[in-house]
Short mmCIF file of C-alpha atoms in Angstrom, two decimals:
data_model
loop_
_atom_site.label_atom_id
_atom_site.label_comp_id
_atom_site.label_asym_id
_atom_site.label_seq_id
_atom_site.Cartn_x
_atom_site.Cartn_y
_atom_site.Cartn_z
CA MET A 1 -178.25 136.16 91.90
CA ARG A 2 -174.59 136.64 91.51
CA THR A 3 -172.32 133.26 92.37
CA ARG A 4 -169.09 132.57 94.06
CA ASN A 5 -166.67 129.43 94.06
CA LEU A 6 -166.46 127.30 96.93
CA GLY A 7 -162.69 127.50 97.03
CA SER A 8 -160.36 126.65 94.14
CA THR A 9 -161.70 122.90 93.64
CA GLY A 10 -165.45 123.42 94.47
CA PRO A 11 -168.39 124.19 92.77
CA ALA A 12 -169.87 127.64 91.63
CA VAL A 13 -172.91 128.46 94.20
CA SER A 14 -175.27 131.50 94.54
CA ALA A 15 -173.27 134.12 96.70
CA LEU A 16 -176.07 133.64 99.37
CA GLY A 17 -176.77 130.04 100.69
CA LEU A 18 -180.02 128.54 102.37
CA GLY A 19 -179.54 127.20 105.79
CA SER A 20 -182.48 124.58 106.54
CA MET A 21 -181.98 123.67 110.33
CA GLY A 22 -184.95 125.83 111.62
CA MET A 23 -187.18 124.28 109.28
CA SER A 24 -187.35 121.31 111.22
CA SER A 25 -188.68 121.50 114.74
CA GLY A 26 -186.35 120.96 117.53
CA ALA A 27 -183.78 123.69 116.82
CA TYR A 28 -185.49 127.48 116.79
CA GLY A 29 -188.89 126.10 118.14
CA LEU A 30 -192.08 124.94 116.02
CA SER A 31 -191.87 124.76 112.50
CA ASP A 32 -194.40 125.07 109.66
CA ARG A 33 -194.19 122.34 106.98
CA ALA A 34 -195.96 123.86 104.26
CA GLU A 35 -194.36 127.48 104.88
CA SER A 36 -190.78 125.76 104.81
CA ILE A 37 -191.12 124.11 101.63
CA ALA A 38 -192.58 127.56 100.23
CA THR A 39 -189.49 129.12 101.47
CA VAL A 40 -187.35 126.70 99.59
CA HIS A 41 -189.06 127.18 96.55
CA ALA A 42 -188.95 130.86 96.86
CA ALA A 43 -185.14 130.60 97.50
CA LEU A 44 -184.60 128.68 94.33
CA ASP A 45 -186.42 130.62 92.37
CA ALA A 46 -184.68 133.79 93.20
CA GLY A 47 -181.48 132.13 92.36
CA VAL A 48 -180.24 130.68 95.43
CA THR A 49 -178.59 127.50 94.48
CA LEU A 50 -176.76 126.24 97.80
CA VAL A 51 -178.70 124.48 100.30
CA ASP A 52 -177.27 123.15 103.58
CA THR A 53 -178.59 120.54 105.81
CA ALA A 54 -177.44 117.53 107.85
CA ASP A 55 -178.64 114.00 108.46
CA PHE A 56 -179.32 114.60 112.36
CA TYR A 57 -181.42 117.99 111.90
CA ALA A 58 -184.64 116.66 113.58
CA MET A 59 -183.35 112.94 113.12
CA GLY A 60 -183.57 112.85 109.44
CA HIS A 61 -186.91 114.87 109.21
CA ASN A 62 -184.94 117.73 107.54
CA GLU A 63 -183.38 115.85 105.02
CA LEU A 64 -187.08 114.32 104.01
CA LEU A 65 -188.33 117.85 104.09
CA LEU A 66 -185.86 118.98 101.50
CA GLY A 67 -186.28 115.87 99.38
CA GLU A 68 -190.15 116.82 99.22
CA ALA A 69 -189.45 120.38 98.71
CA LEU A 70 -186.77 119.57 95.62
CA ARG A 71 -188.62 116.88 93.88
CA GLY A 72 -189.08 117.77 90.38
CA ARG A 73 -186.46 120.24 90.10
CA ASP A 74 -183.73 119.83 87.89
CA ARG A 75 -180.88 118.35 89.83
CA ASP A 76 -178.08 120.38 88.22
CA SER A 77 -180.01 123.76 89.50
CA TYR A 78 -178.94 123.59 92.85
CA GLN A 79 -176.14 122.29 95.24
CA LEU A 80 -176.71 120.20 98.48
CA SER A 81 -174.02 120.51 101.18
CA VAL A 82 -174.72 117.81 103.84
CA LYS A 83 -172.95 117.37 107.26
CA PHE A 84 -172.93 113.91 109.23
CA GLY A 85 -171.90 112.18 112.11
CA GLN A 86 -173.58 113.83 115.16
CA GLN A 87 -175.10 111.32 117.37
CA ARG A 88 -178.20 111.38 119.03
CA GLY A 89 -180.14 109.61 121.71
CA PRO A 90 -183.84 108.76 121.93
CA GLY A 91 -184.44 112.35 123.96
CA ARG A 92 -182.14 114.06 121.14
CA GLU A 93 -179.54 114.40 123.66
CA ALA A 94 -175.91 114.59 122.08
CA ALA A 95 -173.77 111.30 121.97
CA GLY A 96 -170.98 112.60 120.35
CA GLN A 97 -169.73 112.00 116.83
CA ASP A 98 -168.92 108.95 114.72
CA SER A 99 -166.93 109.61 111.67
CA ARG A 100 -165.52 105.76 111.12
CA PRO A 101 -165.05 105.06 107.56
CA ALA A 102 -167.76 102.45 107.58
CA ALA A 103 -170.31 105.00 109.43
CA VAL A 104 -169.56 107.48 106.64
CA LYS A 105 -170.70 105.26 104.01
CA ASN A 106 -173.86 104.31 106.07
CA PHE A 107 -174.85 107.95 106.60
CA LEU A 108 -174.30 108.78 103.22
CA ALA A 109 -176.64 106.12 102.04
CA TYR A 110 -179.47 106.93 104.27
CA SER A 111 -178.81 110.90 103.26
CA LEU A 112 -179.19 110.13 99.68
CA THR A 113 -182.32 108.00 100.22
CA ARG A 114 -183.99 110.75 102.37
CA LEU A 115 -183.05 113.47 99.74
CA GLY A 116 -184.10 111.37 96.76
CA THR A 117 -181.02 112.03 95.02
CA ASP A 118 -177.96 109.89 93.77
CA HIS A 119 -175.12 112.42 95.13
CA VAL A 120 -174.73 115.19 97.38
CA ASP A 121 -172.44 118.26 96.06
CA VAL A 122 -170.50 118.64 99.43
CA TYR A 123 -170.52 116.31 101.92
CA ARG A 124 -168.60 116.87 105.63
CA PRO A 125 -168.21 115.53 109.01
CA SER A 126 -170.05 117.88 111.21
CA ARG A 127 -167.39 117.78 113.79
CA LEU A 128 -164.04 116.33 114.35
CA ASP A 129 -164.40 112.88 115.83
CA PRO A 130 -161.58 112.57 118.34
CA ALA A 131 -161.38 108.72 118.14
CA VAL A 132 -160.93 108.50 114.16
CA PRO A 133 -157.91 110.27 112.17
CA ILE A 134 -158.99 112.77 110.17
CA GLU A 135 -157.18 111.17 107.10
CA ASP A 136 -159.33 107.89 107.55
CA THR A 137 -162.65 109.91 107.54
CA ILE A 138 -161.62 111.89 104.37
CA GLY A 139 -160.22 108.63 102.68
CA ALA A 140 -163.74 107.14 103.11
CA ILE A 141 -165.44 110.24 101.55
CA LYS A 142 -162.66 110.53 98.69
CA GLU A 143 -164.10 106.80 97.97
CA MET A 144 -167.62 107.89 97.52
CA VAL A 145 -166.29 110.84 95.22
CA ASP A 146 -164.58 108.08 93.12
CA ALA A 147 -167.85 106.13 92.99
CA GLY A 148 -169.85 109.39 92.05
CA HIS A 149 -171.99 109.62 95.09
CA VAL A 150 -170.15 112.94 96.42
CA ARG A 151 -168.94 115.64 94.05
CA HIS A 152 -166.66 117.57 96.63
CA ILE A 153 -165.57 117.28 100.35
CA GLY A 154 -165.99 119.92 103.40
CA LEU A 155 -165.31 120.36 106.56
CA SER A 156 -166.82 121.85 109.49
CA GLU A 157 -165.66 123.58 112.85
CA VAL A 158 -162.32 122.37 112.98
CA ASP A 159 -158.74 123.95 113.39
CA ALA A 160 -156.09 124.90 110.94
CA THR A 161 -153.98 121.61 111.74
CA THR A 162 -157.05 119.60 110.91
CA ILE A 163 -157.87 121.52 107.72
CA ARG A 164 -154.14 120.92 106.40
CA ARG A 165 -154.28 117.41 107.27
CA ALA A 166 -157.57 116.62 105.53
CA HIS A 167 -156.54 118.68 102.54
CA ALA A 168 -153.61 116.38 102.17
CA VAL A 169 -155.95 113.27 101.74
CA HIS A 170 -158.04 115.06 99.01
CA PRO A 171 -158.69 118.93 98.00
CA ILE A 172 -161.26 120.46 100.44
CA SER A 173 -163.75 122.56 98.82
CA ASP A 174 -164.68 124.68 101.82
CA LEU A 175 -165.02 125.05 105.57
CA GLN A 176 -168.44 125.59 107.31
CA ILE A 177 -167.90 127.49 110.55
CA GLU A 178 -169.84 130.07 112.47
CA TYR A 179 -168.45 133.49 111.42
CA SER A 180 -170.31 137.01 111.95
CA VAL A 181 -169.67 140.27 113.38
CA LEU A 182 -170.40 138.61 116.86
CA THR A 183 -168.35 135.55 116.17
CA ARG A 184 -164.66 136.24 114.70
CA SER A 185 -162.42 133.62 116.12
CA VAL A 186 -161.84 132.08 112.53
CA GLU A 187 -160.16 135.29 111.42
CA ALA A 188 -156.89 134.54 113.55
CA ASP A 189 -155.72 131.15 112.41
CA VAL A 190 -158.13 129.60 110.21
CA LEU A 191 -159.06 131.80 107.41
CA PRO A 192 -155.32 132.54 106.51
CA VAL A 193 -154.79 128.60 106.19
CA LEU A 194 -158.18 128.51 104.11
CA ARG A 195 -156.70 131.06 101.75
CA GLU A 196 -153.20 129.69 101.46
CA LEU A 197 -154.71 126.58 100.60
CA GLY A 198 -157.40 127.80 98.33
CA ILE A 199 -160.52 126.61 100.27
CA GLY A 200 -163.77 128.73 100.46
CA LEU A 201 -165.76 129.41 103.79
CA THR A 202 -169.51 128.63 104.00
CA ALA A 203 -170.62 130.97 106.96
CA TYR A 204 -173.58 129.89 109.19
CA GLY A 205 -174.71 132.09 112.02
CA VAL A 206 -174.39 135.29 110.18
CA LEU A 207 -177.42 136.53 112.15
CA GLY A 208 -175.99 135.10 115.46
CA ARG A 209 -178.99 132.63 115.55
CA GLY A 210 -181.24 135.80 115.55
CA LEU A 211 -179.34 137.89 117.86
CA ILE A 212 -178.39 140.70 115.50
CA SER A 213 -181.44 139.89 113.35
CA GLY A 214 -183.36 143.00 114.56
CA HIS A 215 -186.21 140.73 115.46
CA TRP A 216 -185.11 139.28 118.58
CA THR A 217 -186.54 140.34 121.90
CA PRO A 218 -185.61 138.79 125.40
CA ASP A 219 -188.77 137.54 126.07
CA ARG A 220 -188.58 134.92 123.55
CA ALA A 221 -185.93 133.13 125.26
CA GLY A 222 -187.12 130.09 126.63
CA ALA A 223 -189.95 129.18 124.04
CA PRO A 224 -190.94 125.60 123.88
CA GLY A 225 -188.42 123.53 121.59
CA ASP A 226 -186.01 126.84 121.06
CA GLN A 227 -182.45 125.56 121.95
CA ARG A 228 -181.51 129.00 121.99
CA GLY A 229 -182.81 129.22 125.81
CA PHE A 230 -180.03 127.10 126.63
CA THR A 231 -177.45 129.39 124.86
CA PRO A 232 -174.97 131.28 126.68
CA ARG A 233 -175.31 134.63 124.63
CA PHE A 234 -179.34 134.60 125.06
CA SER A 235 -178.96 133.99 129.02
CA ALA A 236 -180.56 136.54 131.19
CA GLU A 237 -177.22 137.95 132.24
CA ASN A 238 -175.93 138.24 128.60
CA VAL A 239 -178.82 139.23 126.31
CA THR A 240 -179.23 142.80 127.43
CA HIS A 241 -175.69 143.58 126.79
CA ASN A 242 -175.58 141.70 123.25
CA LEU A 243 -179.03 143.32 122.17
CA ALA A 244 -177.20 146.67 122.82
CA LEU A 245 -174.81 145.56 120.21
CA THR A 246 -177.85 144.92 118.13
CA ASP A 247 -178.86 148.61 118.44
CA ALA A 248 -175.44 149.95 117.70
CA LEU A 249 -175.51 147.85 114.55
CA ARG A 250 -179.06 149.25 113.91
CA ARG A 251 -178.06 152.64 113.94
CA VAL A 252 -175.52 151.81 111.20
CA ALA A 253 -178.09 150.20 109.26
CA GLU A 254 -180.43 153.07 109.49
CA ALA A 255 -177.87 155.51 108.15
CA LYS A 256 -177.07 153.05 105.16
CA GLY A 257 -180.69 152.63 104.43
CA CYS A 258 -181.20 148.86 105.27
CA THR A 259 -182.23 146.57 107.81
CA VAL A 260 -179.86 145.28 110.63
CA ALA A 261 -180.19 141.82 109.39
CA GLN A 262 -179.10 142.89 105.79
CA LEU A 263 -176.18 144.71 107.03
CA ALA A 264 -174.88 141.85 109.30
CA ILE A 265 -175.41 139.42 106.25
CA ALA A 266 -173.56 141.89 104.10
CA TRP A 267 -170.65 142.31 106.65
CA VAL A 268 -170.09 138.50 105.86
CA ALA A 269 -170.17 138.70 102.60
CA ALA A 270 -167.80 141.63 102.44
CA GLN A 271 -165.05 139.64 104.09
CA GLY A 272 -164.24 138.20 101.06
CA GLU A 273 -164.97 136.45 97.72
CA ASP A 274 -164.34 133.29 99.07
CA VAL A 275 -167.04 133.55 101.83
CA VAL A 276 -170.61 132.46 101.13
CA PRO A 277 -172.96 133.42 103.89
CA LEU A 278 -175.67 130.95 104.90
CA VAL A 279 -178.82 132.39 105.83
CA GLY A 280 -181.50 130.21 108.01
CA ALA A 281 -184.67 131.67 106.66
CA ARG A 282 -187.54 129.73 107.57
CA THR A 283 -190.19 131.70 106.26
CA ARG A 284 -190.73 133.79 102.80
CA VAL A 285 -190.63 136.86 104.59
CA ARG A 286 -187.48 136.32 106.26
CA LEU A 287 -185.80 135.10 102.92
CA ALA A 288 -187.25 138.30 101.19
CA GLU A 289 -185.41 140.56 103.83
CA ALA A 290 -182.02 138.50 103.65
CA LEU A 291 -181.85 138.31 99.53
CA PRO A 292 -181.12 142.06 98.96
CA ALA A 293 -178.22 141.98 101.50
CA ILE A 294 -175.85 140.31 98.92
CA ASP A 295 -175.97 143.32 96.59
CA LEU A 296 -175.42 145.71 99.59
CA VAL A 297 -172.07 147.59 99.00
CA LEU A 298 -170.18 148.23 102.06
CA THR A 299 -167.48 151.03 101.80
CA GLU A 300 -164.34 151.26 103.97
CA ASP A 301 -166.16 153.94 105.92
CA ASP A 302 -169.21 151.37 106.75
CA LEU A 303 -166.97 148.63 107.62
CA ALA A 304 -165.21 151.10 110.19
CA GLU A 305 -168.54 152.31 111.53
CA ILE A 306 -169.53 148.51 111.98
CA GLU A 307 -166.42 147.77 113.73
CA LYS A 308 -167.03 150.51 116.06
CA ALA A 309 -170.54 149.32 116.77
CA VAL A 310 -169.57 145.90 117.36
CA PRO A 311 -165.83 145.51 118.07
CA ALA A 312 -164.22 142.06 117.72
CA GLY A 313 -165.04 140.33 120.80
CA SER A 314 -167.56 142.29 122.28
CA ALA A 315 -170.27 139.60 122.44
CA ARG A 316 -171.10 138.43 126.01
CA GLY A 317 -171.28 134.54 126.45
CA ASP A 318 -169.90 131.51 124.49
CA ARG A 319 -171.68 130.60 121.03
CA TYR A 320 -172.93 127.05 122.47
CA PRO A 321 -173.17 125.49 125.91
CA ALA A 322 -170.36 124.32 127.67
CA ASN A 323 -170.79 120.76 126.89
CA HIS A 324 -170.80 121.74 123.20
CA MET A 325 -167.73 123.97 122.91
CA ALA A 326 -165.48 121.26 123.78
CA SER A 327 -166.33 119.78 120.22
CA LEU A 328 -165.47 122.94 118.27
CA GLY A 329 -162.00 123.20 116.76
CA VAL A 330 -162.48 126.80 116.97
CA GLY A 331 -163.97 128.91 119.91
CA ASN A 332 -165.74 132.14 120.05
#
């Protein structure tokens, strides 16, 4: 497994990271605990070192799962990236973001306990809290860096202005944001600022939440516990158009001798050595398919063919439901 740095100040991590959200029920349908743990083990054994989670994934279940999966592993052999701050009600309904300094330290204490570790490698607010200056939030995390509980500070889903303000308080290692051949709004304003400041990018949603995985079929929409049933890109009026883009991408993949998922992951990785794709594989089969993508070399001709197949802005529908879009610093 090759490595990439999370910006100029962040750690060296595997060139492909593992996103764990889908390993807990409540995101993409029911999950299998034993298979999830086996997938984490398989990823680590394959050289994946960057593992991403959040304290609100299934209300702490995901951190407990990772704590179990990582138990007994050399703590220096992997990096934990943890998001915090999204609030939920008893029915798991969204209830805003809490990034107050006192809340930051409280959330971190719970995460360290659930994960069974004394530090996280990258700690980041999951969204911008409109009621709290970003300087206050980053300042509180900086105190946790100074105390040894956090190694690096990251951001998630914020705009270029917020990145500059946060970076002025403490060096930011990376921005986590959705980036795929379907979702490219980061390219206009955010990516240039990241590169100006020496900040890396960890890209989630590289397979469009499965839409460009090559495995999605329209009849899967609305499965119990699968939040994609409420996402505009998967809606009945949009999914046929979007799957046609996947079919176009598949033709490029077949000519390249790879799967459509591998091509989509490789496209993200090809956007720069400062970009680390996160793959939300929740089974060993999907992980095994994803791993070869990091060694897939795309030529300029390949990239041009991918652009023809899926031009920027060609996806239909927002990437989140309308009530979530307002919390994003960057749109589609």
